[in-house]
Amino acid sequence: MNTSDYRPLDVQAIREDFPIFTDSSFAYLDSAASTQTPRPVVEAMDAYYDTYRSNIHRGIYRISEEATDQYEKARQKVAQLINAQRTSQVVFTRNTTESINLVAYSWGSMNIHQGDEIILTVLEHHSNLVPWQMLAQRTGATLRFLEITEQGLLDFTQLHDILSEKTKLIAITHVSNVLGTINPIQSVIDAAHAAGAKVMVDAAQSVPHFHVDVQQLDCDFLAFSGHKMCGPTGVGVLYGKLELLEEMPPFLGGGSMIRSVDRDISTYADVPAKFEAGTPSIAEAIGLGRAVDYITQAGLASIHVHEQELLKHAHQQLQDIEGITIYGPEPHQKAGVISFNLDGIHPHDVAGILDTYNVAIRAGHHCAQPLMKKFDVIATARASFYLYNTIEDIDRLCDGLRYAQTIMIRRNK
Amino acid sequence: MNIYQEELLDHYENPSNYGTLPEPDISHEEDNPLCGDKIRMDLLVDGDTIKEVRFCGHGCTISLAAASMLTEKIQGKSLEEVKQLTRDDIMDMIGIPLGPVRVKCALLALKVLKAGAYGIKGWPGEEDE
């Protein structure tokens, strides 16, 4: 992991950028679902709406040129963030889910056939599972699954058993949204390429939290969402290798994605326009560009170190709570996510009581039902961290959990 | 008002009519796919009148307390009356405002009961609107 830009985060200064933290007792611990938005990101979108709102690409007037320029600058910023070779390798979508569906329909319809195999892991979010199930049903391909160890780590040794000449694709999450497990995707990508398979990386939980370099990884596709990295909802990213994007058919048809249109046939625009039919989320893309600046200025290495400190503190403090079960690996093997259950208390009740204590966490299956079944639980409670969280947030969580126990287990004893 | 008030917690900790019936006239079970909560209701019916009711299952405070309260409410009532029960009746019974996710928890028992009373599987319930 690149730590060249490491300097300690000034968390208090960062929190001042987020109006929602004016209430300093509010512990927001659900950033793995969606992060909060700093003022500079909202202001960048406001500036578009207030001063140069217009449609992009074909306007022959000043503010449309400005909108186009800002939209394309946002693409450059995203390309730099992940170290894409060319800006045109960044396609704006609605979110990670749409990016993965784009690949499953467009690349999948050309390259996946009856008898082919797609390898997934049991850690996948439904967004990196259901599109491949649908593709397999359309084509007659087969899905294979990599399992995890009891510690919640990917069982990498198993890959060599199921990887074969039938394997056309490995679709794998970089970081588990439930357990926080950081997968060894470099090894997975190298093994896949040696077997002639492509790799789609779900980076929704990694790009916001540490350096991800697509050229170094040599991944074929990579997807993430703006709203999990201080950006707005409604904009996501698909990165792809240029030769793959160029040979892929369009996903959605319409305006902006064409070169010329006749009655019966059209020719398509070059990438990335080929995959951006219709008016895109212009303000949101501009907001995402500003969010990239924001987290880059804070420093991704600094964010990662800060989250590691929070995670270590959380593990230490939570382990002291009677009747707690923590799922997943040790802090050094994962990102800022911690899933747990309290004996005798349904996770919905844990989250409901914490809400009355001004602590926001998530409870449920986290869109990862196969993983829940693997751990033989119905649901878990999950706390997740980002650059604005503090040690006090975690202490408040722990106090809230003890409070939940006094409410729920008082008379059973 | 806090949802974790005494009355609900009492029902959660000491539910009324918890268990199963050996030979029920109606027995139905459903789950809430969002959170995996599961409730089964057994009814003993004489003519159209509910003679005995039991429920069992697992879930959060809201879903189990709502089931417990519902069994008290329907004891001795007719199946026709059960069919008339609505989301609002359940919300009145719970007596406190709930967010949309927890409303689904509160309505699970009614969903099971109505599906049983109508003799159909997968009663859509009133939960979505």
Coordinates of C-alpha atoms in Angstrom, one line a residue:
Chain A
M1 CA 0.0 0.0 0.0
N2 CA 1.3 3.4 -1.0
T3 CA 1.9 5.5 2.1
S4 CA 3.8 8.3 0.5
D5 CA 1.1 10.9 1.1
Y6 CA 0.7 10.0 4.8
R7 CA 0.2 12.7 7.3
P8 CA -2.1 12.5 10.3
L9 CA -5.7 13.6 9.5
D10 CA -7.0 16.7 11.1
V11 CA -10.3 15.1 11.9
Q12 CA -11.8 18.0 13.7
A13 CA -11.1 20.3 10.7
I14 CA -12.6 17.7 8.4
R15 CA -15.8 17.4 10.6
E16 CA -16.3 21.1 10.2
D17 CA -16.8 20.6 6.5
F18 CA -19.8 18.4 7.3
P19 CA -22.9 20.3 8.6
I20 CA -24.4 17.1 9.9
F21 CA -21.7 16.8 12.5
T22 CA -22.7 20.1 14.1
D23 CA -24.3 17.8 16.5
S24 CA -21.1 16.4 17.9
S25 CA -22.8 13.7 19.8
F26 CA -24.1 12.1 16.6
A27 CA -22.1 9.0 15.7
Y28 CA -22.6 8.1 12.1
L29 CA -21.2 4.6 11.6
D30 CA -22.8 3.6 8.3
S31 CA -20.4 4.9 5.7
A32 CA -20.1 1.5 4.0
A33 CA -23.7 2.1 2.9
S34 CA -23.3 5.8 2.1
T35 CA -21.0 8.5 3.3
Q36 CA -21.9 12.0 4.4
T37 CA -21.3 14.9 2.0
P38 CA -18.8 17.8 2.8
R39 CA -19.8 21.4 1.9
P40 CA -17.2 21.8 -0.9
V41 CA -19.0 18.9 -2.8
V42 CA -22.4 20.4 -2.3
E43 CA -21.0 23.9 -3.3
A44 CA -19.5 22.5 -6.5
M45 CA -22.9 21.1 -7.5
D46 CA -24.7 24.3 -6.4
A47 CA -22.3 26.3 -8.6
Y48 CA -23.4 24.2 -11.6
Y49 CA -27.1 24.7 -10.8
D50 CA -26.7 28.4 -10.0
T51 CA -24.3 29.6 -12.6
Y52 CA -23.8 27.3 -15.6
R53 CA -26.6 24.8 -15.6
S54 CA -27.1 23.5 -19.1
N55 CA -26.8 20.2 -21.1
I56 CA -23.4 19.1 -22.1
H57 CA -21.6 18.2 -25.3
R58 CA -23.5 20.0 -28.1
G59 CA -24.4 23.4 -26.7
I60 CA -22.9 26.2 -28.8
Y61 CA -22.9 28.8 -26.0
R62 CA -20.8 29.7 -23.1
I63 CA -22.4 27.9 -20.2
S64 CA -22.9 24.7 -22.1
E65 CA -19.2 24.7 -22.9
E66 CA -18.5 25.3 -19.2
A67 CA -20.7 22.4 -18.1
T68 CA -19.0 20.1 -20.7
D69 CA -15.6 21.2 -19.5
Q70 CA -16.5 20.6 -15.8
Y71 CA -18.1 17.2 -16.6
E72 CA -15.0 16.1 -18.5
K73 CA -12.6 17.5 -15.8
A74 CA -14.4 15.3 -13.3
R75 CA -13.7 12.3 -15.5
Q76 CA -10.0 13.3 -15.6
K77 CA -9.9 13.5 -11.8
V78 CA -11.4 10.0 -11.5
A79 CA -9.0 8.7 -14.0
Q80 CA -6.0 10.1 -12.0
L81 CA -7.4 8.8 -8.8
I82 CA -7.3 5.2 -10.0
N83 CA -4.3 5.8 -12.3
A84 CA -6.1 4.9 -15.5
Q85 CA -3.8 5.2 -18.5
R86 CA -6.4 7.3 -20.4
T87 CA -9.3 9.4 -19.3
S88 CA -11.6 7.7 -21.9
Q89 CA -11.4 4.5 -19.9
V90 CA -13.6 6.1 -17.2
V91 CA -17.3 5.6 -18.0
F92 CA -19.8 7.4 -15.8
T93 CA -22.8 5.3 -14.7
R94 CA -25.4 5.6 -11.9
N95 CA -23.6 3.4 -9.4
T96 CA -21.5 0.3 -9.0
T97 CA -24.5 -1.9 -9.7
E98 CA -25.1 -0.3 -13.1
S99 CA -21.4 -0.5 -13.9
I100 CA -21.4 -4.3 -13.2
N101 CA -24.7 -4.7 -15.2
L102 CA -23.1 -2.9 -18.1
V103 CA -20.3 -5.3 -18.2
A104 CA -22.6 -8.3 -17.7
Y105 CA -24.8 -7.3 -20.6
S106 CA -22.3 -5.8 -23.0
W107 CA -19.1 -7.8 -22.5
G108 CA -21.0 -10.8 -21.2
S109 CA -23.3 -11.1 -24.2
M110 CA -20.3 -11.2 -26.5
N111 CA -17.9 -13.4 -24.5
I112 CA -19.9 -15.8 -22.3
H113 CA -21.4 -18.9 -23.9
Q114 CA -22.9 -22.2 -22.9
G115 CA -20.5 -24.2 -20.8
D116 CA -18.3 -21.3 -19.8
E117 CA -17.7 -20.6 -16.2
I118 CA -17.7 -17.5 -14.1
I119 CA -16.0 -17.5 -10.7
L120 CA -17.4 -15.5 -7.9
T121 CA -16.8 -15.5 -4.1
V122 CA -19.3 -16.0 -1.3
L123 CA -18.3 -12.5 -0.1
E124 CA -20.0 -10.8 -3.0
H125 CA -22.6 -8.1 -2.5
H126 CA -25.8 -8.9 -4.4
S127 CA -24.7 -6.3 -7.0
N128 CA -21.8 -8.5 -8.0
L129 CA -23.8 -11.7 -7.9
V130 CA -27.2 -11.2 -9.4
P131 CA -26.0 -9.7 -12.7
W132 CA -23.9 -12.8 -13.2
Q133 CA -26.7 -15.1 -12.2
M134 CA -28.9 -13.4 -14.9
L135 CA -26.1 -13.7 -17.5
A136 CA -25.6 -17.4 -16.6
Q137 CA -29.3 -18.0 -17.1
R138 CA -29.3 -16.2 -20.4
T139 CA -26.3 -18.0 -21.8
G140 CA -26.1 -21.4 -20.1
A141 CA -22.9 -20.6 -18.3
T142 CA -22.1 -21.9 -14.9
L143 CA -21.2 -20.0 -11.7
R144 CA -18.5 -21.3 -9.4
F145 CA -17.8 -19.9 -5.9
L146 CA -14.7 -19.3 -3.9
E147 CA -15.3 -20.0 -0.2
I148 CA -13.9 -18.3 2.8
T149 CA -12.1 -19.6 5.9
E150 CA -13.5 -19.5 9.4
Q151 CA -11.7 -16.2 9.9
G152 CA -13.5 -14.7 7.0
L153 CA -10.6 -14.7 4.6
L154 CA -10.8 -15.8 1.0
D155 CA -9.7 -19.4 0.6
F156 CA -7.3 -18.6 -2.2
T157 CA -5.8 -22.1 -2.5
Q158 CA -9.2 -23.3 -3.7
L159 CA -8.8 -21.0 -6.8
H160 CA -6.4 -23.4 -8.5
D161 CA -8.9 -26.2 -8.2
I162 CA -11.7 -24.4 -9.9
L163 CA -9.8 -22.2 -12.3
S164 CA -9.7 -23.9 -15.8
E165 CA -9.8 -23.2 -19.5
K166 CA -13.6 -23.0 -19.1
T167 CA -13.2 -19.9 -16.8
K168 CA -14.0 -16.7 -18.7
L169 CA -14.3 -14.3 -15.9
I170 CA -13.6 -13.8 -12.2
A171 CA -15.9 -11.2 -10.6
I172 CA -14.6 -10.4 -7.1
T173 CA -15.1 -7.7 -4.5
H174 CA -11.9 -5.9 -3.4
V175 CA -13.2 -5.4 0.1
S176 CA -16.2 -7.2 1.7
N177 CA -19.0 -4.8 2.6
V178 CA -20.0 -7.1 5.5
L179 CA -16.7 -8.4 7.0
G180 CA -14.3 -5.7 5.7
T181 CA -12.0 -8.5 4.4
I182 CA -9.4 -7.1 1.9
N183 CA -9.1 -9.7 -0.8
P184 CA -5.8 -10.6 -2.4
I185 CA -7.0 -9.4 -5.8
Q186 CA -3.6 -8.9 -7.2
S187 CA -3.0 -12.7 -6.9
V188 CA -6.5 -13.4 -8.2
I189 CA -5.9 -11.2 -11.2
D190 CA -2.5 -12.7 -12.0
A191 CA -3.9 -16.3 -11.7
A192 CA -6.9 -15.4 -13.8
H193 CA -4.8 -13.9 -16.6
A194 CA -2.5 -16.9 -16.6
A195 CA -5.6 -19.0 -17.2
G196 CA -6.9 -16.6 -19.9
A197 CA -9.8 -15.2 -17.9
K198 CA -10.8 -11.6 -17.4
V199 CA -11.4 -10.0 -13.9
M200 CA -14.1 -7.6 -12.8
V201 CA -13.3 -5.9 -9.5
D202 CA -16.1 -4.5 -7.3
A203 CA -14.2 -1.6 -5.8
A204 CA -17.1 0.1 -4.1
Q205 CA -15.5 -0.5 -0.6
S206 CA -11.9 0.0 -1.6
V207 CA -11.5 3.1 -3.9
P208 CA -12.9 5.4 -1.2
H209 CA -10.6 4.1 1.5
F210 CA -7.1 3.4 0.0
H211 CA -5.0 3.8 -3.1
V212 CA -6.2 1.6 -5.9
D213 CA -4.0 1.6 -9.1
V214 CA -5.7 -0.1 -12.0
Q215 CA -2.5 -0.3 -14.1
Q216 CA -0.6 -1.9 -11.3
L217 CA -3.5 -4.4 -10.6
D218 CA -3.9 -4.9 -14.4
C219 CA -7.6 -5.6 -13.7
D220 CA -9.9 -5.7 -16.8
F221 CA -12.9 -3.9 -15.2
L222 CA -13.3 -2.1 -12.0
A223 CA -16.5 -0.4 -10.6
F224 CA -17.3 2.0 -7.8
S225 CA -19.9 4.5 -6.6
G226 CA -19.7 8.2 -5.9
H227 CA -21.9 8.2 -2.8
K228 CA -19.5 6.0 -0.9
M229 CA -16.6 8.5 -1.2
C230 CA -18.1 11.8 -0.1
G231 CA -19.8 12.3 -3.5
P232 CA -23.5 12.5 -4.3
T233 CA -25.8 9.7 -5.1
G234 CA -26.6 9.0 -8.7
V235 CA -23.1 8.7 -10.2
G236 CA -20.8 5.7 -10.4
V237 CA -17.8 4.7 -12.4
L238 CA -16.8 1.8 -14.7
Y239 CA -13.2 1.5 -15.6
G240 CA -12.3 -0.9 -18.3
K241 CA -9.3 -1.8 -20.4
L242 CA -9.5 0.3 -23.6
E243 CA -9.4 -2.6 -26.1
L244 CA -12.2 -4.3 -24.2
L245 CA -14.4 -1.2 -24.0
E246 CA -13.8 -0.6 -27.7
E247 CA -14.9 -4.0 -28.9
M248 CA -17.9 -4.1 -26.6
P249 CA -21.4 -3.3 -28.0
P250 CA -23.3 -0.4 -26.4
F251 CA -25.4 -1.1 -23.3
L252 CA -28.2 1.5 -23.6
G253 CA -29.1 3.2 -26.9
G254 CA -30.1 6.8 -27.3
G255 CA -28.6 10.3 -27.6
S256 CA -25.0 11.0 -27.0
M257 CA -23.8 7.5 -27.7
I258 CA -24.0 7.7 -31.5
R259 CA -21.8 8.9 -34.3
S260 CA -24.6 9.0 -36.9
V261 CA -28.1 7.6 -37.1
D262 CA -30.1 6.4 -40.1
R263 CA -33.6 5.0 -40.1
D264 CA -32.5 1.4 -39.8
I265 CA -29.0 1.5 -38.4
S266 CA -26.6 3.7 -36.4
T267 CA -22.9 3.9 -35.9
Y268 CA -21.7 4.4 -32.4
A269 CA -19.6 7.0 -30.7
D270 CA -16.1 6.2 -29.3
V271 CA -15.7 5.3 -25.6
P272 CA -16.7 6.5 -23.2
A273 CA -19.6 8.3 -24.9
K274 CA -20.7 4.9 -26.4
F275 CA -21.7 3.9 -22.9
E276 CA -23.3 7.2 -21.8
A277 CA -26.6 7.3 -23.6
G278 CA -28.9 10.1 -22.7
T279 CA -28.2 13.1 -20.5
P280 CA -26.0 11.9 -17.7
S281 CA -26.0 13.0 -14.0
I282 CA -24.0 16.2 -14.8
A283 CA -24.2 17.9 -11.4
E284 CA -23.4 14.6 -9.7
A285 CA -20.4 13.9 -11.9
I286 CA -19.1 17.4 -11.1
G287 CA -19.8 16.7 -7.4
L288 CA -17.9 13.4 -7.7
G289 CA -14.9 15.2 -9.2
R290 CA -14.9 17.6 -6.2
A291 CA -15.2 14.6 -3.8
V292 CA -12.1 13.1 -5.5
D293 CA -10.2 16.4 -4.8
Y294 CA -11.5 16.3 -1.2
I295 CA -10.4 12.8 -0.3
T296 CA -7.1 13.3 -2.2
Q297 CA -6.4 16.4 -0.3
A298 CA -7.0 14.5 3.0
G299 CA -4.8 11.8 1.6
L300 CA -5.9 8.2 0.9
A301 CA -2.9 6.9 2.9
S302 CA -3.9 9.1 5.8
I303 CA -7.6 7.9 5.5
H304 CA -6.4 4.3 5.6
V305 CA -4.2 4.8 8.6
H306 CA -7.0 6.7 10.5
E307 CA -9.5 3.9 9.7
Q308 CA -7.0 1.3 10.9
E309 CA -6.7 3.1 14.2
L310 CA -10.4 3.3 14.6
L311 CA -10.7 -0.3 13.7
K312 CA -8.1 -1.4 16.3
H313 CA -9.8 0.7 19.0
A314 CA -13.2 -0.7 18.0
H315 CA -12.0 -4.3 18.2
Q316 CA -10.4 -3.8 21.6
Q317 CA -13.5 -2.0 23.0
L318 CA -16.1 -4.3 21.5
Q319 CA -14.3 -7.5 22.6
D320 CA -14.9 -6.3 26.2
I321 CA -18.6 -6.4 25.8
E322 CA -20.2 -9.5 27.2
G323 CA -21.9 -11.8 24.7
I324 CA -20.6 -10.1 21.6
T325 CA -19.6 -12.1 18.5
I326 CA -17.5 -10.3 15.9
Y327 CA -17.4 -11.7 12.4
G328 CA -14.5 -11.6 10.1
P329 CA -10.7 -11.2 10.2
E330 CA -8.5 -9.2 12.5
P331 CA -8.1 -5.4 12.0
H332 CA -4.9 -5.6 9.9
Q333 CA -6.5 -7.9 7.4
K334 CA -9.5 -5.7 6.7
A335 CA -10.9 -2.2 6.0
G336 CA -13.0 -0.1 8.3
V337 CA -16.0 -2.4 8.7
I338 CA -17.0 -4.4 11.7
S339 CA -19.9 -6.9 11.8
F340 CA -21.2 -8.3 15.1
N341 CA -24.1 -9.7 17.0
L342 CA -25.0 -9.5 20.7
D343 CA -26.3 -12.7 22.4
G344 CA -30.0 -12.6 22.8
I345 CA -30.7 -9.4 21.0
H346 CA -31.9 -9.2 17.4
P347 CA -29.7 -6.9 15.3
H348 CA -32.8 -4.8 14.4
D349 CA -33.2 -4.1 18.1
V350 CA -29.5 -3.3 18.5
A351 CA -29.8 -0.7 15.7
G352 CA -33.1 0.5 16.9
I353 CA -31.9 1.2 20.4
L354 CA -28.6 2.7 19.2
D355 CA -30.7 5.1 17.1
T356 CA -32.3 6.3 20.3
Y357 CA -28.7 6.8 21.6
N358 CA -27.8 8.9 18.5
V359 CA -25.7 6.2 16.9
A360 CA -26.4 5.2 13.3
I361 CA -25.4 1.7 12.3
R362 CA -26.8 -0.8 9.8
A363 CA -28.6 -4.1 10.7
G364 CA -29.7 -6.8 8.3
H365 CA -28.2 -9.0 5.6
H366 CA -26.2 -6.2 4.0
C367 CA -27.2 -7.4 0.5
A368 CA -25.0 -10.5 1.1
Q369 CA -27.4 -13.3 1.9
P370 CA -25.1 -16.2 0.8
L371 CA -22.5 -14.9 3.3
M372 CA -25.1 -14.7 6.1
K373 CA -26.0 -18.3 5.4
K374 CA -22.4 -19.3 5.4
F375 CA -22.0 -17.8 8.9
D376 CA -25.4 -19.4 9.8
V377 CA -26.9 -16.0 11.0
I378 CA -30.0 -14.3 9.8
A379 CA -28.6 -10.8 10.1
T380 CA -25.8 -8.9 11.7
A381 CA -25.2 -5.4 13.1
R382 CA -22.5 -3.5 11.2
A383 CA -20.5 -0.4 12.0
S384 CA -18.4 1.2 9.4
F385 CA -16.0 4.1 9.4
Y386 CA -14.7 6.9 7.3
L387 CA -12.3 9.9 7.5
Y388 CA -14.7 11.9 9.7
N389 CA -15.2 9.3 12.5
T390 CA -13.5 9.6 15.9
I391 CA -12.6 7.4 18.8
E392 CA -15.5 9.1 20.6
D393 CA -17.9 7.8 18.0
I394 CA -16.7 4.2 18.8
D395 CA -16.9 4.8 22.6
R396 CA -20.4 6.1 22.1
L397 CA -21.2 2.9 20.1
C398 CA -19.9 0.7 22.9
D399 CA -21.8 2.7 25.6
G400 CA -24.9 2.3 23.4
L401 CA -24.5 -1.4 23.1
R402 CA -24.3 -1.7 26.9
Y403 CA -27.4 0.4 27.2
A404 CA -29.1 -1.9 24.7
Q405 CA -28.2 -4.8 26.9
T406 CA -29.6 -3.2 30.1
I407 CA -32.9 -2.6 28.2
M408 CA -33.2 -6.0 26.6
I409 CA -31.6 -8.4 29.0
R410 CA -32.6 -6.8 32.3
R411 CA -35.2 -9.2 33.5
N412 CA -33.9 -12.4 31.9
K413 CA -31.1 -12.5 34.5
Chain B
M1 CA -41.6 8.2 21.9
N2 CA -39.1 5.4 22.3
I3 CA -40.1 2.2 20.7
Y4 CA -38.4 0.3 23.5
Q5 CA -41.2 1.0 26.1
E6 CA -42.3 -1.3 28.8
E7 CA -45.4 -2.7 27.2
L8 CA -43.6 -3.9 24.0
L9 CA -40.8 -5.3 26.0
D10 CA -43.2 -7.2 28.3
H11 CA -44.7 -8.9 25.3
Y12 CA -41.3 -9.6 23.9
E13 CA -40.0 -11.2 27.1
N14 CA -43.2 -12.9 28.1
P15 CA -45.2 -13.4 24.9
S16 CA -48.9 -14.4 25.2
N17 CA -50.0 -17.6 23.4
Y18 CA -46.4 -18.6 22.5
G19 CA -46.1 -22.2 21.2
T20 CA -47.8 -24.5 18.7
L21 CA -51.1 -26.4 18.7
P22 CA -51.0 -30.2 18.3
E23 CA -53.9 -30.3 15.7
P24 CA -54.5 -26.9 14.4
D25 CA -57.3 -26.2 11.9
I26 CA -55.1 -23.5 10.3
S27 CA -51.3 -23.3 10.5
H28 CA -49.3 -20.9 8.5
E29 CA -45.7 -19.6 8.5
E30 CA -44.0 -16.8 6.6
D31 CA -40.8 -14.8 6.9
N32 CA -39.7 -11.3 6.2
P33 CA -37.0 -11.5 3.5
L34 CA -35.5 -8.2 4.6
C35 CA -34.4 -9.4 8.0
G36 CA -35.2 -13.2 8.1
D37 CA -37.7 -12.9 10.9
K38 CA -40.1 -15.8 10.8
I39 CA -43.5 -16.3 12.5
R40 CA -45.9 -19.3 12.5
M41 CA -49.5 -19.0 13.7
D42 CA -51.7 -22.0 14.6
L43 CA -55.4 -21.6 15.0
L44 CA -58.2 -23.8 16.4
V45 CA -61.4 -22.8 14.8
D46 CA -65.0 -23.7 15.8
G47 CA -67.3 -22.7 12.9
D48 CA -66.0 -19.3 12.2
T49 CA -64.8 -18.5 15.7
I50 CA -61.2 -18.6 16.8
K51 CA -61.1 -20.9 19.8
E52 CA -57.4 -21.0 20.4
V53 CA -54.3 -19.4 18.9
R54 CA -50.6 -19.9 19.3
F55 CA -47.7 -18.3 17.6
C56 CA -44.0 -19.1 17.5
G57 CA -40.9 -18.0 15.6
H58 CA -38.0 -15.7 15.9
G59 CA -37.5 -12.0 15.3
C60 CA -37.0 -8.6 16.8
T61 CA -38.9 -7.0 19.6
I62 CA -41.4 -5.3 17.3
S63 CA -42.3 -8.4 15.2
L64 CA -42.6 -10.7 18.3
A65 CA -44.5 -8.2 20.4
A66 CA -46.9 -7.5 17.6
A67 CA -47.5 -11.2 17.2
S68 CA -48.1 -11.6 20.9
M69 CA -50.5 -8.6 21.0
L70 CA -52.3 -9.8 17.9
T71 CA -53.0 -13.3 19.4
E72 CA -54.7 -11.6 22.4
K73 CA -56.7 -9.4 20.1
I74 CA -58.1 -12.2 17.9
Q75 CA -58.9 -14.8 20.6
G76 CA -62.7 -15.4 20.3
K77 CA -63.1 -13.3 17.2
S78 CA -64.4 -14.6 13.9
L79 CA -62.3 -15.4 10.8
E80 CA -64.3 -12.7 9.1
E81 CA -63.2 -10.1 11.6
V82 CA -59.6 -11.3 11.2
K83 CA -59.9 -10.7 7.4
Q84 CA -61.0 -7.1 8.1
L85 CA -57.9 -6.3 10.2
T86 CA -55.7 -3.6 8.6
R87 CA -52.3 -2.1 8.9
D88 CA -53.9 0.8 10.9
D89 CA -55.3 -1.7 13.5
I90 CA -51.8 -3.0 14.0
M91 CA -50.3 0.4 14.3
D92 CA -53.0 1.4 16.8
M93 CA -52.3 -1.8 18.8
I94 CA -48.5 -1.0 18.9
G95 CA -49.4 2.5 19.8
I96 CA -46.2 4.3 18.8
P97 CA -45.0 5.6 15.4
L98 CA -42.6 3.3 13.5
G99 CA -40.2 3.9 10.6
P100 CA -40.9 2.1 7.3
V101 CA -38.5 -0.7 7.9
R102 CA -39.9 -1.5 11.4
V103 CA -43.5 -1.3 10.0
K104 CA -42.7 -4.4 8.1
C105 CA -41.7 -6.1 11.3
A106 CA -44.9 -5.0 13.0
L107 CA -47.1 -6.3 10.1
L108 CA -45.4 -9.8 9.7
A109 CA -47.8 -11.4 12.2
L110 CA -50.9 -10.0 10.5
K111 CA -49.5 -11.1 7.1
V112 CA -49.2 -14.7 8.5
L113 CA -52.6 -14.6 10.1
K114 CA -54.4 -13.3 7.1
A115 CA -52.7 -15.7 4.7
G116 CA -53.8 -18.5 7.1
A117 CA -57.3 -17.2 7.4
Y118 CA -57.7 -16.9 3.6
G119 CA -56.0 -20.2 3.1
I120 CA -53.5 -18.8 0.6
K121 CA -49.8 -18.7 0.6
G122 CA -47.8 -15.5 0.3
W123 CA -50.6 -13.1 1.2
P124 CA -49.2 -9.8 0.0
G125 CA -50.4 -8.1 3.2
E126 CA -50.9 -4.3 3.5
E127 CA -47.2 -3.6 4.3
D128 CA -46.2 -1.8 1.2
E129 CA -48.5 1.1 1.1

